[in-house]
């Protein structure tokens, strides 16, 4: 049997442990843990070592192991020792064969059970002893359920301030789940978007749960076109990866949309920012937004729902195959195609009626060359619009211009 047992324990103490785990504690030669964890175990006449400075505690622990006949050390920790717990550190200082883990229910499990919510799709974020940077991409992506381990600095007030600062296109219901498993347990609802107000006394041991709420922006609160970038759900790891507002506005102009336009393709739609703009401008037309990645497709669906656009049809698939079942387009926007750019251009052109047109947003010189070669082959004269745009950003007491990535809009039109 391994000499070190790492036991997860809840605020209910020994009463929450199984009989086998209780027996291991009762026959231990040394109990190790924080003062809070040790206080959960009644006096059993067993020597105790309080975890303070890890290096000093490690030295004392090794001394006990080396000088005790048949040592049985019990190290107490919260919940599951291998889930944001002490187990990770212990595995770096002791061989795995010397350790046996006895997990307890985690705060995340307890919180979602109290809220009566399935949590297999929840994202877990620990800000305990860390900052809230890991929470930012989860919020930007509009993750449906988030559980956040907090501490005295990264608490619900800091989470609320971060949420308000990000100016996100999504709202969350928040709960502060505190002292779970103890007589002081409470589940406190919290409004993230409200201005800071004096808060009730919050137990230092708490977990914050965020659940995304269905939401649509009233059309009266939005411009006719030119939506702000932050109003779209975006990629969590690359929140700036979308067709920017200024480029979108110019692309809409190049598409020359009219009330007669009925079918639009958006190939390589990404988050769907261009498709959303078109669907809002032409509510009687149908916009087919084709995106190959699963994450992009989910964002497309979220943005469609965000703006309440029944005429926007997200399609997960790779063009040109994904285009086979679609009705012929009056307009085509190509925002991304990778190595299939020329192929998608050929298919789109072959399906386009008279007076139809294709607009491409091209970021690389290589893709510009492919389009030029294709146009030369078809005896077409494309229209180029090269965009080098800058936005003002704060700099000290003033502002400076920060350049956006250059983009070239290339338009080809049927006579």
PDB file of N, CA, C and O in Angstrom, residues 208-276:
ATOM      1  N   UNK A 208     -18.268  30.785  -8.543  1.00  0.00           N
ATOM      2  CA  UNK A 208     -19.207  31.564  -9.340  1.00  0.00           C
ATOM      3  C   UNK A 208     -19.606  30.750 -10.567  1.00  0.00           C
ATOM      4  O   UNK A 208     -18.747  30.192 -11.258  1.00  0.00           O
ATOM      5  N   UNK A 209     -20.899  30.672 -10.817  1.00  0.00           N
ATOM      6  CA  UNK A 209     -21.427  29.976 -11.995  1.00  0.00           C
ATOM      7  C   UNK A 209     -22.115  31.007 -12.888  1.00  0.00           C
ATOM      8  O   UNK A 209     -22.934  31.812 -12.410  1.00  0.00           O
ATOM      9  N   UNK A 210     -21.759  30.989 -14.184  1.00  0.00           N
ATOM     10  CA  UNK A 210     -22.378  31.861 -15.175  1.00  0.00           C
ATOM     11  C   UNK A 210     -23.121  30.996 -16.195  1.00  0.00           C
ATOM     12  O   UNK A 210     -22.562  30.024 -16.701  1.00  0.00           O
ATOM     13  N   UNK A 211     -24.342  31.370 -16.508  1.00  0.00           N
ATOM     14  CA  UNK A 211     -25.135  30.659 -17.511  1.00  0.00           C
ATOM     15  C   UNK A 211     -25.648  31.688 -18.509  1.00  0.00           C
ATOM     16  O   UNK A 211     -26.333  32.653 -18.137  1.00  0.00           O
ATOM     17  N   UNK A 212     -25.283  31.494 -19.781  1.00  0.00           N
ATOM     18  CA  UNK A 212     -25.678  32.437 -20.828  1.00  0.00           C
ATOM     19  C   UNK A 212     -27.192  32.455 -20.992  1.00  0.00           C
ATOM     20  O   UNK A 212     -27.848  31.417 -20.973  1.00  0.00           O
ATOM     21  N   UNK A 213     -27.730  33.657 -21.168  1.00  0.00           N
ATOM     22  CA  UNK A 213     -29.165  33.837 -21.320  1.00  0.00           C
ATOM     23  C   UNK A 213     -29.516  34.101 -22.784  1.00  0.00           C
ATOM     24  O   UNK A 213     -28.772  34.778 -23.500  1.00  0.00           O
ATOM     25  N   UNK A 214     -30.656  33.573 -23.269  1.00  0.00           N
ATOM     26  CA  UNK A 214     -31.080  33.905 -24.626  1.00  0.00           C
ATOM     27  C   UNK A 214     -31.327  35.409 -24.731  1.00  0.00           C
ATOM     28  O   UNK A 214     -31.894  36.013 -23.826  1.00  0.00           O
ATOM     29  N   UNK A 215     -30.873  35.976 -25.816  1.00  0.00           N
ATOM     30  CA  UNK A 215     -30.963  37.425 -25.928  1.00  0.00           C
ATOM     31  C   UNK A 215     -30.992  37.850 -27.389  1.00  0.00           C
ATOM     32  O   UNK A 215     -30.285  37.300 -28.219  1.00  0.00           O
ATOM     33  N   UNK A 216     -31.817  38.811 -27.673  1.00  0.00           N
ATOM     34  CA  UNK A 216     -31.809  39.479 -28.970  1.00  0.00           C
ATOM     35  C   UNK A 216     -31.794  40.975 -28.726  1.00  0.00           C
ATOM     36  O   UNK A 216     -32.398  41.465 -27.766  1.00  0.00           O
ATOM     37  N   UNK A 217     -31.073  41.704 -29.573  1.00  0.00           N
ATOM     38  CA  UNK A 217     -31.052  43.152 -29.462  1.00  0.00           C
ATOM     39  C   UNK A 217     -32.243  43.700 -30.235  1.00  0.00           C
ATOM     40  O   UNK A 217     -32.440  43.346 -31.398  1.00  0.00           O
ATOM     41  N   UNK A 218     -33.047  44.565 -29.626  1.00  0.00           N
ATOM     42  CA  UNK A 218     -34.149  45.174 -30.397  1.00  0.00           C
ATOM     43  C   UNK A 218     -33.613  45.895 -31.623  1.00  0.00           C
ATOM     44  O   UNK A 218     -32.618  46.615 -31.554  1.00  0.00           O
ATOM     45  N   UNK A 219     -34.264  45.676 -32.763  1.00  0.00           N
ATOM     46  CA  UNK A 219     -33.786  46.272 -34.012  1.00  0.00           C
ATOM     47  C   UNK A 219     -33.696  47.789 -33.917  1.00  0.00           C
ATOM     48  O   UNK A 219     -32.843  48.418 -34.545  1.00  0.00           O
ATOM     49  N   UNK A 220     -34.574  48.399 -33.088  1.00  0.00           N
ATOM     50  CA  UNK A 220     -34.571  49.858 -32.970  1.00  0.00           C
ATOM     51  C   UNK A 220     -33.281  50.378 -32.338  1.00  0.00           C
ATOM     52  O   UNK A 220     -32.946  51.554 -32.485  1.00  0.00           O
ATOM     53  N   UNK A 221     -32.556  49.508 -31.631  1.00  0.00           N
ATOM     54  CA  UNK A 221     -31.328  49.926 -30.961  1.00  0.00           C
ATOM     55  C   UNK A 221     -30.091  49.735 -31.828  1.00  0.00           C
ATOM     56  O   UNK A 221     -28.975  49.996 -31.370  1.00  0.00           O
ATOM     57  N   UNK A 222     -30.269  49.275 -33.050  1.00  0.00           N
ATOM     58  CA  UNK A 222     -29.140  48.973 -33.918  1.00  0.00           C
ATOM     59  C   UNK A 222     -29.135  49.880 -35.143  1.00  0.00           C
ATOM     60  O   UNK A 222     -30.197  50.293 -35.624  1.00  0.00           O
ATOM     61  N   UNK A 223     -27.937  50.159 -35.675  1.00  0.00           N
ATOM     62  CA  UNK A 223     -27.897  50.884 -36.944  1.00  0.00           C
ATOM     63  C   UNK A 223     -28.406  49.996 -38.079  1.00  0.00           C
ATOM     64  O   UNK A 223     -28.460  48.770 -37.951  1.00  0.00           O
ATOM     65  N   UNK A 224     -28.780  50.619 -39.195  1.00  0.00           N
ATOM     66  CA  UNK A 224     -29.259  49.839 -40.343  1.00  0.00           C
ATOM     67  C   UNK A 224     -28.172  48.909 -40.863  1.00  0.00           C
ATOM     68  O   UNK A 224     -28.452  47.795 -41.316  1.00  0.00           O
ATOM     69  N   UNK A 225     -26.941  49.354 -40.844  1.00  0.00           N
ATOM     70  CA  UNK A 225     -25.802  48.507 -41.187  1.00  0.00           C
ATOM     71  C   UNK A 225     -24.575  49.092 -40.497  1.00  0.00           C
ATOM     72  O   UNK A 225     -24.640  50.177 -39.910  1.00  0.00           O
ATOM     73  N   UNK A 226     -23.466  48.349 -40.569  1.00  0.00           N
ATOM     74  CA  UNK A 226     -22.256  48.808 -39.886  1.00  0.00           C
ATOM     75  C   UNK A 226     -22.288  48.506 -38.403  1.00  0.00           C
ATOM     76  O   UNK A 226     -21.982  49.360 -37.565  1.00  0.00           O
ATOM     77  N   UNK A 227     -22.650  47.261 -38.046  1.00  0.00           N
ATOM     78  CA  UNK A 227     -22.662  46.852 -36.638  1.00  0.00           C
ATOM     79  C   UNK A 227     -21.253  46.901 -36.055  1.00  0.00           C
ATOM     80  O   UNK A 227     -20.265  46.630 -36.748  1.00  0.00           O
ATOM     81  N   UNK A 228     -21.162  47.225 -34.772  1.00  0.00           N
ATOM     82  CA  UNK A 228     -19.862  47.234 -34.109  1.00  0.00           C
ATOM     83  C   UNK A 228     -19.326  45.807 -33.985  1.00  0.00           C
ATOM     84  O   UNK A 228     -20.092  44.857 -33.778  1.00  0.00           O
ATOM     85  N   UNK A 229     -18.013  45.654 -34.075  1.00  0.00           N
ATOM     86  CA  UNK A 229     -17.404  44.326 -34.012  1.00  0.00           C
ATOM     87  C   UNK A 229     -17.754  43.606 -32.710  1.00  0.00           C
ATOM     88  O   UNK A 229     -17.969  42.389 -32.692  1.00  0.00           O
ATOM     89  N   UNK A 230     -17.786  44.348 -31.597  1.00  0.00           N
ATOM     90  CA  UNK A 230     -18.002  43.695 -30.304  1.00  0.00           C
ATOM     91  C   UNK A 230     -19.422  43.167 -30.149  1.00  0.00           C
ATOM     92  O   UNK A 230     -19.716  42.423 -29.200  1.00  0.00           O
ATOM     93  N   UNK A 231     -20.334  43.504 -31.071  1.00  0.00           N
ATOM     94  CA  UNK A 231     -21.702  43.014 -30.966  1.00  0.00           C
ATOM     95  C   UNK A 231     -21.862  41.590 -31.494  1.00  0.00           C
ATOM     96  O   UNK A 231     -22.932  41.004 -31.351  1.00  0.00           O
ATOM     97  N   UNK A 232     -20.799  41.041 -32.069  1.00  0.00           N
ATOM     98  CA  UNK A 232     -20.836  39.672 -32.584  1.00  0.00           C
ATOM     99  C   UNK A 232     -20.133  38.721 -31.614  1.00  0.00           C
ATOM    100  O   UNK A 232     -19.119  39.066 -31.005  1.00  0.00           O
ATOM    101  N   UNK A 233     -20.669  37.511 -31.509  1.00  0.00           N
ATOM    102  CA  UNK A 233     -19.899  36.444 -30.885  1.00  0.00           C
ATOM    103  C   UNK A 233     -18.680  36.172 -31.760  1.00  0.00           C
ATOM    104  O   UNK A 233     -18.779  36.150 -32.993  1.00  0.00           O
ATOM    105  N   UNK A 234     -17.540  35.943 -31.129  1.00  0.00           N
ATOM    106  CA  UNK A 234     -16.320  35.752 -31.912  1.00  0.00           C
ATOM    107  C   UNK A 234     -15.516  34.590 -31.349  1.00  0.00           C
ATOM    108  O   UNK A 234     -15.842  34.034 -30.302  1.00  0.00           O
ATOM    109  N   UNK A 235     -14.452  34.221 -32.063  1.00  0.00           N
ATOM    110  CA  UNK A 235     -13.598  33.117 -31.656  1.00  0.00           C
ATOM    111  C   UNK A 235     -12.911  33.459 -30.327  1.00  0.00           C
ATOM    112  O   UNK A 235     -12.326  34.532 -30.196  1.00  0.00           O
ATOM    113  N   UNK A 236     -12.999  32.528 -29.365  1.00  0.00           N
ATOM    114  CA  UNK A 236     -12.434  32.805 -28.051  1.00  0.00           C
ATOM    115  C   UNK A 236     -10.944  33.037 -28.062  1.00  0.00           C
ATOM    116  O   UNK A 236     -10.431  33.910 -27.360  1.00  0.00           O
ATOM    117  N   UNK A 237     -10.203  32.262 -28.882  1.00  0.00           N
ATOM    118  CA  UNK A 237      -8.745  32.417 -28.905  1.00  0.00           C
ATOM    119  C   UNK A 237      -8.304  33.490 -29.891  1.00  0.00           C
ATOM    120  O   UNK A 237      -7.154  33.931 -29.855  1.00  0.00           O
ATOM    121  N   UNK A 238      -9.201  33.928 -30.786  1.00  0.00           N
ATOM    122  CA  UNK A 238      -8.864  34.971 -31.767  1.00  0.00           C
ATOM    123  C   UNK A 238     -10.072  35.897 -31.933  1.00  0.00           C
ATOM    124  O   UNK A 238     -10.737  35.905 -32.966  1.00  0.00           O
ATOM    125  N   UNK A 239     -10.361  36.687 -30.878  1.00  0.00           N
ATOM    126  CA  UNK A 239     -11.579  37.497 -30.903  1.00  0.00           C
ATOM    127  C   UNK A 239     -11.619  38.519 -32.023  1.00  0.00           C
ATOM    128  O   UNK A 239     -12.689  38.985 -32.403  1.00  0.00           O
ATOM    129  N   UNK A 240     -10.449  38.891 -32.585  1.00  0.00           N
ATOM    130  CA  UNK A 240     -10.423  39.866 -33.666  1.00  0.00           C
ATOM    131  C   UNK A 240     -10.549  39.259 -35.044  1.00  0.00           C
ATOM    132  O   UNK A 240     -10.504  39.977 -36.047  1.00  0.00           O
ATOM    133  N   UNK A 241     -10.722  37.915 -35.114  1.00  0.00           N
ATOM    134  CA  UNK A 241     -10.772  37.247 -36.407  1.00  0.00           C
ATOM    135  C   UNK A 241     -12.189  37.337 -36.978  1.00  0.00           C
ATOM    136  O   UNK A 241     -13.022  36.449 -36.781  1.00  0.00           O
ATOM    137  N   UNK A 242     -12.455  38.423 -37.664  1.00  0.00           N
ATOM    138  CA  UNK A 242     -13.728  38.610 -38.360  1.00  0.00           C
ATOM    139  C   UNK A 242     -13.525  39.719 -39.383  1.00  0.00           C
ATOM    140  O   UNK A 242     -12.532  40.457 -39.338  1.00  0.00           O
ATOM    141  N   UNK A 243     -14.444  39.817 -40.310  1.00  0.00           N
ATOM    142  CA  UNK A 243     -14.415  40.933 -41.254  1.00  0.00           C
ATOM    143  C   UNK A 243     -14.800  42.191 -40.496  1.00  0.00           C
ATOM    144  O   UNK A 243     -15.923  42.311 -40.003  1.00  0.00           O
ATOM    145  N   UNK A 244     -13.859  43.120 -40.387  1.00  0.00           N
ATOM    146  CA  UNK A 244     -14.057  44.291 -39.542  1.00  0.00           C
ATOM    147  C   UNK A 244     -15.169  45.199 -40.082  1.00  0.00           C
ATOM    148  O   UNK A 244     -15.518  45.173 -41.258  1.00  0.00           O
ATOM    149  N   UNK A 245     -15.703  46.016 -39.200  1.00  0.00           N
ATOM    150  CA  UNK A 245     -16.851  46.862 -39.506  1.00  0.00           C
ATOM    151  C   UNK A 245     -16.622  47.709 -40.754  1.00  0.00           C
ATOM    152  O   UNK A 245     -17.481  47.763 -41.643  1.00  0.00           O
ATOM    153  N   UNK A 246     -15.477  48.365 -40.838  1.00  0.00           N
ATOM    154  CA  UNK A 246     -15.215  49.253 -41.961  1.00  0.00           C
ATOM    155  C   UNK A 246     -15.146  48.479 -43.275  1.00  0.00           C
ATOM    156  O   UNK A 246     -15.631  48.936 -44.316  1.00  0.00           O
ATOM    157  N   UNK A 247     -14.547  47.279 -43.219  1.00  0.00           N
ATOM    158  CA  UNK A 247     -14.445  46.444 -44.415  1.00  0.00           C
ATOM    159  C   UNK A 247     -15.822  45.924 -44.799  1.00  0.00           C
ATOM    160  O   UNK A 247     -16.176  45.852 -45.985  1.00  0.00           O
ATOM    161  N   UNK A 248     -16.617  45.563 -43.787  1.00  0.00           N
ATOM    162  CA  UNK A 248     -17.974  45.086 -44.047  1.00  0.00           C
ATOM    163  C   UNK A 248     -18.799  46.131 -44.800  1.00  0.00           C
ATOM    164  O   UNK A 248     -19.505  45.826 -45.758  1.00  0.00           O
ATOM    165  N   UNK A 249     -18.720  47.372 -44.333  1.00  0.00           N
ATOM    166  CA  UNK A 249     -19.504  48.446 -44.952  1.00  0.00           C
ATOM    167  C   UNK A 249     -19.126  48.596 -46.421  1.00  0.00           C
ATOM    168  O   UNK A 249     -19.993  48.718 -47.295  1.00  0.00           O
ATOM    169  N   UNK A 250     -17.824  48.571 -46.705  1.00  0.00           N
ATOM    170  CA  UNK A 250     -17.384  48.711 -48.089  1.00  0.00           C
ATOM    171  C   UNK A 250     -17.727  47.475 -48.920  1.00  0.00           C
ATOM    172  O   UNK A 250     -18.054  47.580 -50.102  1.00  0.00           O
ATOM    173  N   UNK A 251     -17.656  46.290 -48.301  1.00  0.00           N
ATOM    174  CA  UNK A 251     -18.036  45.069 -49.023  1.00  0.00           C
ATOM    175  C   UNK A 251     -19.517  45.091 -49.394  1.00  0.00           C
ATOM    176  O   UNK A 251     -19.913  44.675 -50.496  1.00  0.00           O
ATOM    177  N   UNK A 252     -20.366  45.603 -48.490  1.00  0.00           N
ATOM    178  CA  UNK A 252     -21.793  45.718 -48.793  1.00  0.00           C
ATOM    179  C   UNK A 252     -22.015  46.641 -49.984  1.00  0.00           C
ATOM    180  O   UNK A 252     -22.864  46.379 -50.852  1.00  0.00           O
ATOM    181  N   UNK A 253     -21.246  47.730 -50.037  1.00  0.00           N
ATOM    182  CA  UNK A 253     -21.376  48.642 -51.179  1.00  0.00           C
ATOM    183  C   UNK A 253     -20.939  47.963 -52.469  1.00  0.00           C
ATOM    184  O   UNK A 253     -21.589  48.107 -53.511  1.00  0.00           O
ATOM    185  N   UNK A 254     -19.827  47.209 -52.414  1.00  0.00           N
ATOM    186  CA  UNK A 254     -19.338  46.527 -53.612  1.00  0.00           C
ATOM    187  C   UNK A 254     -20.301  45.449 -54.083  1.00  0.00           C
ATOM    188  O   UNK A 254     -20.389  45.157 -55.280  1.00  0.00           O
ATOM    189  N   UNK A 255     -21.051  44.843 -53.173  1.00  0.00           N
ATOM    190  CA  UNK A 255     -22.019  43.817 -53.563  1.00  0.00           C
ATOM    191  C   UNK A 255     -23.207  44.407 -54.320  1.00  0.00           C
ATOM    192  O   UNK A 255     -23.929  43.683 -55.011  1.00  0.00           O
ATOM    193  N   UNK A 256     -23.414  45.713 -54.210  1.00  0.00           N
ATOM    194  CA  UNK A 256     -24.499  46.397 -54.933  1.00  0.00           C
ATOM    195  C   UNK A 256     -25.840  45.691 -54.706  1.00  0.00           C
ATOM    196  O   UNK A 256     -26.535  45.295 -55.642  1.00  0.00           O
ATOM    197  N   UNK A 257     -26.193  45.537 -53.453  1.00  0.00           N
ATOM    198  CA  UNK A 257     -27.431  44.861 -53.097  1.00  0.00           C
ATOM    199  C   UNK A 257     -28.642  45.690 -53.532  1.00  0.00           C
ATOM    200  O   UNK A 257     -28.654  46.909 -53.411  1.00  0.00           O
ATOM    201  N   UNK A 258     -29.665  45.013 -54.029  1.00  0.00           N
ATOM    202  CA  UNK A 258     -30.904  45.674 -54.442  1.00  0.00           C
ATOM    203  C   UNK A 258     -32.083  44.878 -53.895  1.00  0.00           C
ATOM    204  O   UNK A 258     -31.930  43.712 -53.501  1.00  0.00           O
ATOM    205  N   UNK A 259     -33.279  45.473 -53.886  1.00  0.00           N
ATOM    206  CA  UNK A 259     -34.449  44.721 -53.407  1.00  0.00           C
ATOM    207  C   UNK A 259     -34.741  43.481 -54.233  1.00  0.00           C
ATOM    208  O   UNK A 259     -35.442  42.576 -53.773  1.00  0.00           O
ATOM    209  N   UNK A 260     -34.233  43.423 -55.477  1.00  0.00           N
ATOM    210  CA  UNK A 260     -34.488  42.263 -56.326  1.00  0.00           C
ATOM    211  C   UNK A 260     -33.597  41.067 -55.978  1.00  0.00           C
ATOM    212  O   UNK A 260     -33.855  39.942 -56.406  1.00  0.00           O
ATOM    213  N   UNK A 261     -32.531  41.296 -55.228  1.00  0.00           N
ATOM    214  CA  UNK A 261     -31.617  40.211 -54.868  1.00  0.00           C
ATOM    215  C   UNK A 261     -32.320  39.267 -53.891  1.00  0.00           C
ATOM    216  O   UNK A 261     -32.831  39.698 -52.853  1.00  0.00           O
ATOM    217  N   UNK A 262     -32.374  37.981 -54.219  1.00  0.00           N
ATOM    218  CA  UNK A 262     -33.113  37.003 -53.415  1.00  0.00           C
ATOM    219  C   UNK A 262     -32.237  35.964 -52.728  1.00  0.00           C
ATOM    220  O   UNK A 262     -32.607  35.458 -51.672  1.00  0.00           O
ATOM    221  N   UNK A 263     -31.104  35.630 -53.324  1.00  0.00           N
ATOM    222  CA  UNK A 263     -30.245  34.579 -52.767  1.00  0.00           C
ATOM    223  C   UNK A 263     -28.811  35.088 -52.714  1.00  0.00           C
ATOM    224  O   UNK A 263     -28.282  35.586 -53.719  1.00  0.00           O
ATOM    225  N   UNK A 264     -28.187  34.954 -51.545  1.00  0.00           N
ATOM    226  CA  UNK A 264     -26.791  35.369 -51.362  1.00  0.00           C
ATOM    227  C   UNK A 264     -26.031  34.224 -50.732  1.00  0.00           C
ATOM    228  O   UNK A 264     -26.525  33.565 -49.813  1.00  0.00           O
ATOM    229  N   UNK A 265     -24.830  33.992 -51.243  1.00  0.00           N
ATOM    230  CA  UNK A 265     -23.908  33.041 -50.629  1.00  0.00           C
ATOM    231  C   UNK A 265     -22.803  33.806 -49.911  1.00  0.00           C
ATOM    232  O   UNK A 265     -22.264  34.779 -50.451  1.00  0.00           O
ATOM    233  N   UNK A 266     -22.494  33.363 -48.714  1.00  0.00           N
ATOM    234  CA  UNK A 266     -21.300  33.838 -47.999  1.00  0.00           C
ATOM    235  C   UNK A 266     -20.414  32.617 -47.780  1.00  0.00           C
ATOM    236  O   UNK A 266     -20.729  31.752 -46.963  1.00  0.00           O
ATOM    237  N   UNK A 267     -19.325  32.533 -48.542  1.00  0.00           N
ATOM    238  CA  UNK A 267     -18.451  31.359 -48.512  1.00  0.00           C
ATOM    239  C   UNK A 267     -17.270  31.648 -47.587  1.00  0.00           C
ATOM    240  O   UNK A 267     -16.575  32.648 -47.746  1.00  0.00           O
ATOM    241  N   UNK A 268     -17.039  30.738 -46.638  1.00  0.00           N
ATOM    242  CA  UNK A 268     -16.013  30.982 -45.622  1.00  0.00           C
ATOM    243  C   UNK A 268     -16.492  32.050 -44.666  1.00  0.00           C
ATOM    244  O   UNK A 268     -15.811  33.036 -44.400  1.00  0.00           O
ATOM    245  N   UNK A 269     -17.704  31.831 -44.108  1.00  0.00           N
ATOM    246  CA  UNK A 269     -18.411  32.901 -43.396  1.00  0.00           C
ATOM    247  C   UNK A 269     -17.811  33.232 -42.036  1.00  0.00           C
ATOM    248  O   UNK A 269     -18.086  34.305 -41.495  1.00  0.00           O
ATOM    249  N   UNK A 270     -17.021  32.324 -41.445  1.00  0.00           N
ATOM    250  CA  UNK A 270     -16.452  32.611 -40.128  1.00  0.00           C
ATOM    251  C   UNK A 270     -17.535  32.855 -39.105  1.00  0.00           C
ATOM    252  O   UNK A 270     -18.464  32.052 -38.934  1.00  0.00           O
ATOM    253  N   UNK A 271     -17.470  33.979 -38.398  1.00  0.00           N
ATOM    254  CA  UNK A 271     -18.474  34.305 -37.387  1.00  0.00           C
ATOM    255  C   UNK A 271     -19.799  34.743 -38.007  1.00  0.00           C
ATOM    256  O   UNK A 271     -20.797  34.862 -37.301  1.00  0.00           O
ATOM    257  N   UNK A 272     -19.784  35.033 -39.305  1.00  0.00           N
ATOM    258  CA  UNK A 272     -21.015  35.427 -39.988  1.00  0.00           C
ATOM    259  C   UNK A 272     -21.304  36.908 -39.956  1.00  0.00           C
ATOM    260  O   UNK A 272     -22.446  37.321 -40.199  1.00  0.00           O
ATOM    261  N   UNK A 273     -20.297  37.731 -39.698  1.00  0.00           N
ATOM    262  CA  UNK A 273     -20.562  39.171 -39.577  1.00  0.00           C
ATOM    263  C   UNK A 273     -21.095  39.761 -40.881  1.00  0.00           C
ATOM    264  O   UNK A 273     -22.029  40.580 -40.864  1.00  0.00           O
ATOM    265  N   UNK A 274     -20.545  39.344 -42.035  1.00  0.00           N
ATOM    266  CA  UNK A 274     -21.034  39.856 -43.321  1.00  0.00           C
ATOM    267  C   UNK A 274     -22.431  39.302 -43.606  1.00  0.00           C
ATOM    268  O   UNK A 274     -23.333  40.033 -44.042  1.00  0.00           O
ATOM    269  N   UNK A 275     -22.622  38.014 -43.352  1.00  0.00           N
ATOM    270  CA  UNK A 275     -23.931  37.399 -43.592  1.00  0.00           C
ATOM    271  C   UNK A 275     -25.013  38.067 -42.748  1.00  0.00           C
ATOM    272  O   UNK A 275     -26.139  38.282 -43.217  1.00  0.00           O
ATOM    273  N   UNK A 276     -24.694  38.391 -41.506  1.00  0.00           N
ATOM    274  CA  UNK A 276     -25.653  39.065 -40.629  1.00  0.00           C
ATOM    275  C   UNK A 276     -26.040  40.428 -41.204  1.00  0.00           C
ATOM    276  O   UNK A 276     -27.221  40.792 -41.256  1.00  0.00           O
TER     277      UNK A 276
END
